PDB file of C-alpha atoms in Angstrom:
ATOM      1  CA  MET A   1     -47.647  13.891-167.791  1.00 81.00           C
ATOM      2  CA  LYS A   2     -43.975  14.304-168.718  1.00 85.00           C
ATOM      3  CA  TYR A   3     -44.848  17.531-170.511  1.00 84.00           C
ATOM      4  CA  ILE A   4     -46.498  19.000-167.389  1.00 89.00           C
ATOM      5  CA  LEU A   5     -43.551  17.967-165.209  1.00 87.00           C
ATOM      6  CA  ARG A   6     -41.046  19.479-167.639  1.00 90.00           C
ATOM      7  CA  LEU A   7     -43.084  22.697-167.869  1.00 90.00           C
ATOM      8  CA  THR A   8     -43.367  22.900-164.097  1.00 92.00           C
ATOM      9  CA  LEU A   9     -39.628  22.424-163.589  1.00 91.00           C
ATOM     10  CA  THR A  10     -38.834  25.002-166.302  1.00 92.00           C
ATOM     11  CA  LEU A  11     -41.118  27.553-164.696  1.00 92.00           C
ATOM     12  CA  LEU A  12     -39.638  26.800-161.277  1.00 93.00           C
ATOM     13  CA  LEU A  13     -36.110  27.310-162.632  1.00 92.00           C
ATOM     14  CA  ILE A  14     -37.077  30.602-164.260  1.00 94.00           C
ATOM     15  CA  THR A  15     -38.709  31.767-161.031  1.00 94.00           C
ATOM     16  CA  VAL A  16     -35.643  30.865-158.969  1.00 94.00           C
ATOM     17  CA  VAL A  17     -33.278  32.649-161.388  1.00 93.00           C
ATOM     18  CA  VAL A  18     -35.447  35.795-161.500  1.00 95.00           C
ATOM     19  CA  ALA A  19     -35.820  35.847-157.701  1.00 94.00           C
ATOM     20  CA  GLY A  20     -32.062  35.472-157.355  1.00 91.00           C
ATOM     21  CA  LEU A  21     -31.449  38.349-159.765  1.00 91.00           C
ATOM     22  CA  LEU A  22     -33.907  40.553-157.898  1.00 91.00           C
ATOM     23  CA  ALA A  23     -32.243  39.758-154.582  1.00 90.00           C
ATOM     24  CA  PHE A  24     -28.832  40.529-156.090  1.00 88.00           C
ATOM     25  CA  VAL A  25     -29.969  43.888-157.488  1.00 88.00           C
ATOM     26  CA  ASN A  26     -31.646  44.730-154.194  1.00 85.00           C
ATOM     27  CA  GLU A  27     -28.412  43.970-152.343  1.00 85.00           C
ATOM     28  CA  LEU A  28     -26.467  46.180-154.730  1.00 83.00           C
ATOM     29  CA  THR A  29     -28.824  49.161-154.468  1.00 82.00           C
ATOM     30  CA  ALA A  30     -30.063  49.009-150.857  1.00 81.00           C
ATOM     31  CA  GLY A  31     -27.144  50.971-149.408  1.00 83.00           C
ATOM     32  CA  ARG A  32     -27.394  53.684-152.027  1.00 81.00           C
ATOM     33  CA  ILE A  33     -31.159  54.000-151.568  1.00 76.00           C
ATOM     34  CA  ASP A  34     -30.719  54.295-147.780  1.00 78.00           C
ATOM     35  CA  GLU A  35     -28.055  56.971-148.268  1.00 80.00           C
ATOM     36  CA  LEU A  36     -30.230  58.986-150.662  1.00 79.00           C
ATOM     37  CA  THR A  37     -33.187  58.757-148.268  1.00 80.00           C
ATOM     38  CA  ARG A  38     -30.983  59.952-145.400  1.00 82.00           C
ATOM     39  CA  GLN A  39     -29.750  62.894-147.486  1.00 84.00           C
ATOM     40  CA  LYS A  40     -33.297  63.797-148.511  1.00 85.00           C
ATOM     41  CA  ALA A  41     -34.399  63.689-144.855  1.00 84.00           C
ATOM     42  CA  GLU A  42     -31.530  65.963-143.826  1.00 86.00           C
ATOM     43  CA  GLN A  43     -32.406  68.374-146.632  1.00 88.00           C
ATOM     44  CA  ALA A  44     -36.065  68.315-145.514  1.00 88.00           C
ATOM     45  CA  MET A  45     -34.998  69.178-141.945  1.00 88.00           C
ATOM     46  CA  ARG A  46     -33.136  72.258-143.163  1.00 91.00           C
ATOM     47  CA  GLU A  47     -36.087  73.178-145.384  1.00 91.00           C
ATOM     48  CA  VAL A  48     -38.815  72.986-142.731  1.00 94.00           C
ATOM     49  CA  LEU A  49     -36.875  74.683-139.923  1.00 93.00           C
ATOM     50  CA  PRO A  50     -33.354  75.963-140.558  1.00 93.00           C
ATOM     51  CA  ALA A  51     -31.022  75.588-137.569  1.00 91.00           C
ATOM     52  CA  GLN A  52     -27.318  75.289-136.786  1.00 90.00           C
ATOM     53  CA  ASP A  53     -27.746  71.787-135.420  1.00 91.00           C
ATOM     54  CA  TYR A  54     -30.409  69.140-134.893  1.00 93.00           C
ATOM     55  CA  THR A  55     -30.254  67.151-131.674  1.00 92.00           C
ATOM     56  CA  PRO A  56     -32.230  63.891-131.540  1.00 93.00           C
ATOM     57  CA  LEU A  57     -34.818  63.849-128.776  1.00 91.00           C
ATOM     58  CA  ASP A  58     -34.704  61.032-126.230  1.00 84.00           C
ATOM     59  CA  ALA A  59     -38.458  61.204-125.614  1.00 78.00           C
ATOM     60  CA  ALA A  60     -40.606  58.147-126.322  1.00 85.00           C
ATOM     61  CA  LEU A  61     -42.036  58.517-129.798  1.00 88.00           C
ATOM     62  CA  PRO A  62     -45.785  57.972-130.176  1.00 88.00           C
ATOM     63  CA  GLN A  63     -47.251  55.934-133.009  1.00 87.00           C
ATOM     64  CA  GLY A  64     -46.802  57.725-136.315  1.00 88.00           C
ATOM     65  CA  VAL A  65     -43.786  59.768-135.188  1.00 93.00           C
ATOM     66  CA  THR A  66     -40.600  58.152-136.491  1.00 92.00           C
ATOM     67  CA  GLU A  67     -37.956  60.717-135.517  1.00 92.00           C
ATOM     68  CA  ALA A  68     -37.798  63.977-133.578  1.00 95.00           C
ATOM     69  CA  TYR A  69     -35.085  66.606-133.189  1.00 95.00           C
ATOM     70  CA  ARG A  70     -34.532  69.796-131.257  1.00 95.00           C
ATOM     71  CA  ALA A  71     -33.586  72.453-133.813  1.00 93.00           C
ATOM     72  CA  GLY A  72     -31.536  74.685-131.519  1.00 90.00           C
ATOM     73  CA  ASP A  73     -33.589  77.599-130.182  1.00 92.00           C
ATOM     74  CA  ALA A  74     -35.738  77.627-133.341  1.00 92.00           C
ATOM     75  CA  GLY A  75     -37.987  74.753-132.271  1.00 95.00           C
ATOM     76  CA  TYR A  76     -38.414  71.141-133.312  1.00 96.00           C
ATOM     77  CA  VAL A  77     -38.309  69.011-136.438  1.00 97.00           C
ATOM     78  CA  VAL A  78     -40.558  65.956-136.357  1.00 96.00           C
ATOM     79  CA  ARG A  79     -40.670  63.152-138.911  1.00 96.00           C
ATOM     80  CA  VAL A  80     -44.038  61.447-139.225  1.00 96.00           C
ATOM     81  CA  ALA A  81     -45.450  58.690-141.416  1.00 94.00           C
ATOM     82  CA  PRO A  82     -49.236  58.922-141.718  1.00 93.00           C
ATOM     83  CA  ASN A  83     -51.035  56.422-143.965  1.00 85.00           C
ATOM     84  CA  GLY A  84     -52.317  57.864-147.217  1.00 87.00           C
ATOM     85  CA  PHE A  85     -54.173  56.256-150.095  1.00 88.00           C
ATOM     86  CA  GLY A  86     -51.096  54.477-151.460  1.00 83.00           C
ATOM     87  CA  GLY A  87     -49.307  53.765-148.186  1.00 84.00           C
ATOM     88  CA  ALA A  88     -47.230  55.718-145.702  1.00 88.00           C
ATOM     89  CA  ILE A  89     -46.353  59.313-146.514  1.00 90.00           C
ATOM     90  CA  ASP A  90     -42.938  60.209-145.088  1.00 92.00           C
ATOM     91  CA  LEU A  91     -43.190  63.810-143.866  1.00 95.00           C
ATOM     92  CA  MET A  92     -40.902  66.231-142.056  1.00 96.00           C
ATOM     93  CA  VAL A  93     -42.653  68.962-140.051  1.00 97.00           C
ATOM     94  CA  GLY A  94     -40.872  72.004-138.652  1.00 97.00           C
ATOM     95  CA  VAL A  95     -42.492  73.382-135.490  1.00 97.00           C
ATOM     96  CA  ARG A  96     -41.291  76.740-134.152  1.00 95.00           C
ATOM     97  CA  ALA A  97     -40.610  77.213-130.445  1.00 93.00           C
ATOM     98  CA  ASP A  98     -43.951  79.057-130.192  1.00 94.00           C
ATOM     99  CA  GLY A  99     -45.788  75.888-131.347  1.00 93.00           C
ATOM    100  CA  THR A 100     -46.649  77.013-134.871  1.00 95.00           C
ATOM    101  CA  VAL A 101     -45.786  75.177-138.072  1.00 96.00           C
ATOM    102  CA  ASN A 102     -42.821  76.614-139.921  1.00 96.00           C
ATOM    103  CA  GLY A 103     -42.903  74.195-142.839  1.00 95.00           C
ATOM    104  CA  VAL A 104     -43.845  70.765-144.146  1.00 96.00           C
ATOM    105  CA  ALA A 105     -41.764  68.654-146.537  1.00 95.00           C
ATOM    106  CA  VAL A 106     -42.593  65.368-148.186  1.00 92.00           C
ATOM    107  CA  ILE A 107     -39.625  62.969-148.143  1.00 92.00           C
ATOM    108  CA  ALA A 108     -41.302  60.010-149.858  1.00 83.00           C
ATOM    109  CA  HIS A 109     -44.761  58.782-150.790  1.00 87.00           C
ATOM    110  CA  SER A 110     -46.601  56.160-152.839  1.00 77.00           C
ATOM    111  CA  GLU A 111     -49.614  58.258-153.699  1.00 80.00           C
ATOM    112  CA  THR A 112     -51.340  58.245-157.077  1.00 80.00           C
ATOM    113  CA  ALA A 113     -49.538  60.301-159.707  1.00 81.00           C
ATOM    114  CA  SER A 114     -51.219  63.643-160.499  1.00 78.00           C
ATOM    115  CA  LEU A 115     -53.690  63.213-157.619  1.00 80.00           C
ATOM    116  CA  GLY A 116     -52.269  62.368-154.201  1.00 77.00           C
ATOM    117  CA  ALA A 117     -48.749  63.066-155.466  1.00 80.00           C
ATOM    118  CA  ASN A 118     -49.749  66.723-155.490  1.00 75.00           C
ATOM    119  CA  CYS A 119     -49.156  66.706-151.723  1.00 86.00           C
ATOM    120  CA  THR A 120     -45.583  67.623-152.665  1.00 82.00           C
ATOM    121  CA  ARG A 121     -46.708  70.937-154.166  1.00 87.00           C
ATOM    122  CA  GLU A 122     -45.739  74.050-152.259  1.00 89.00           C
ATOM    123  CA  GLU A 123     -49.248  75.542-152.527  1.00 91.00           C
ATOM    124  CA  PHE A 124     -50.703  72.598-150.630  1.00 92.00           C
ATOM    125  CA  ARG A 125     -47.977  72.337-147.980  1.00 91.00           C
ATOM    126  CA  ALA A 126     -47.959  76.116-147.386  1.00 93.00           C
ATOM    127  CA  GLN A 127     -51.508  75.944-145.963  1.00 94.00           C
ATOM    128  CA  TYR A 128     -50.057  74.663-142.681  1.00 95.00           C
ATOM    129  CA  ALA A 129     -47.366  77.345-142.261  1.00 93.00           C
ATOM    130  CA  GLY A 130     -47.970  79.695-139.349  1.00 92.00           C
ATOM    131  CA  GLY A 131     -50.816  77.659-137.878  1.00 91.00           C
ATOM    132  CA  ALA A 132     -50.856  75.946-134.506  1.00 90.00           C
ATOM    133  CA  GLY A 133     -53.557  73.401-135.350  1.00 81.00           C
ATOM    134  CA  PRO A 134     -55.371  71.279-134.920  1.00 94.00           C
ATOM    135  CA  PHE A 135     -55.860  71.252-138.659  1.00 94.00           C
ATOM    136  CA  ALA A 136     -58.660  69.604-140.661  1.00 93.00           C
ATOM    137  CA  VAL A 137     -59.522  69.488-144.348  1.00 91.00           C
ATOM    138  CA  GLY A 138     -62.516  71.484-145.587  1.00 88.00           C
ATOM    139  CA  GLN A 139     -64.716  68.388-145.941  1.00 90.00           C
ATOM    140  CA  ASP A 140     -64.235  67.826-142.216  1.00 90.00           C
ATOM    141  CA  GLY A 141     -65.021  71.440-141.276  1.00 89.00           C
ATOM    142  CA  GLY A 142     -61.420  72.698-141.382  1.00 86.00           C
ATOM    143  CA  THR A 143     -59.501  75.255-143.361  1.00 89.00           C
ATOM    144  CA  ILE A 144     -57.129  72.993-145.318  1.00 90.00           C
ATOM    145  CA  GLU A 145     -58.160  72.870-148.955  1.00 83.00           C
ATOM    146  CA  ALA A 146     -57.966  69.187-149.904  1.00 86.00           C
ATOM    147  CA  LEU A 147     -56.265  68.106-153.102  1.00 82.00           C
ATOM    148  CA  THR A 148     -58.784  67.469-155.863  1.00 83.00           C
ATOM    149  CA  GLY A 149     -59.497  63.734-156.045  1.00 79.00           C
ATOM    150  CA  ALA A 150     -57.151  63.044-153.143  1.00 80.00           C
ATOM    151  CA  THR A 151     -59.041  63.645-149.922  1.00 83.00           C
ATOM    152  CA  VAL A 152     -57.479  60.582-148.293  1.00 89.00           C
ATOM    153  CA  THR A 153     -53.983  61.922-149.003  1.00 88.00           C
ATOM    154  CA  SER A 154     -54.962  65.400-147.771  1.00 92.00           C
ATOM    155  CA  ARG A 155     -56.331  63.950-144.548  1.00 93.00           C
ATOM    156  CA  ALA A 156     -53.180  61.862-144.080  1.00 93.00           C
ATOM    157  CA  VAL A 157     -50.873  64.872-144.418  1.00 94.00           C
ATOM    158  CA  THR A 158     -53.133  66.823-142.060  1.00 95.00           C
ATOM    159  CA  ASP A 159     -53.058  63.961-139.555  1.00 94.00           C
ATOM    160  CA  GLY A 160     -49.257  63.880-139.802  1.00 96.00           C
ATOM    161  CA  VAL A 161     -48.922  67.615-139.164  1.00 97.00           C
ATOM    162  CA  ASN A 162     -51.337  67.330-136.208  1.00 96.00           C
ATOM    163  CA  ALA A 163     -49.326  64.394-134.806  1.00 95.00           C
ATOM    164  CA  ALA A 164     -46.130  66.443-135.019  1.00 96.00           C
ATOM    165  CA  LEU A 165     -47.776  69.400-133.250  1.00 96.00           C
ATOM    166  CA  ASP A 166     -49.215  67.137-130.538  1.00 94.00           C
ATOM    167  CA  PHE A 167     -45.799  65.569-129.991  1.00 95.00           C
ATOM    168  CA  VAL A 168     -44.086  68.948-129.645  1.00 95.00           C
ATOM    169  CA  ARG A 169     -46.751  70.119-127.183  1.00 93.00           C
ATOM    170  CA  GLU A 170     -46.139  66.966-125.136  1.00 90.00           C
ATOM    171  CA  VAL A 171     -42.367  67.533-125.175  1.00 88.00           C
ATOM    172  CA  GLN A 172     -42.799  71.177-124.180  1.00 86.00           C
ATOM    173  CA  GLY A 173     -45.284  70.230-121.467  1.00 80.00           C
ATOM    174  CA  THR A 174     -47.987  72.560-122.788  1.00 68.00           C
TER     175      THR A 174
END
């Protein structure tokens, strides 16, 4: 009985120490991670729709849309977070003033390496450029060629782009 109690207390102590260390490291790195994510999002905005300035929109954001900006006269930049196979996929979508997609950038994802992670490849993201949607993957009767072995991810990105387009149409009143 003493042995079990001693073992239990030892394991509890180890658990408390490790949890404390993890909390400490998280506290040290959280600010830096937030800053890097902010920088990556700003870079993605410039990538998907270059503009002199980006003005946050005051409109109510629908589910899935996390941020939206007016990109001068060029159009809009919309940040969306559709759910993929491994979790939310953080996307930035540039929508021209005429309602067509200018570009799509992946800010962050948790998709499977070498399958869903291929959503970051330019060849995949370029399929949306110039289109006004609604988009659908080939398996669903659309024109977007899904990533091999990653149909869920492909559908998620497509849903995100469609959500951005729908939001811009709502903002424009069309």
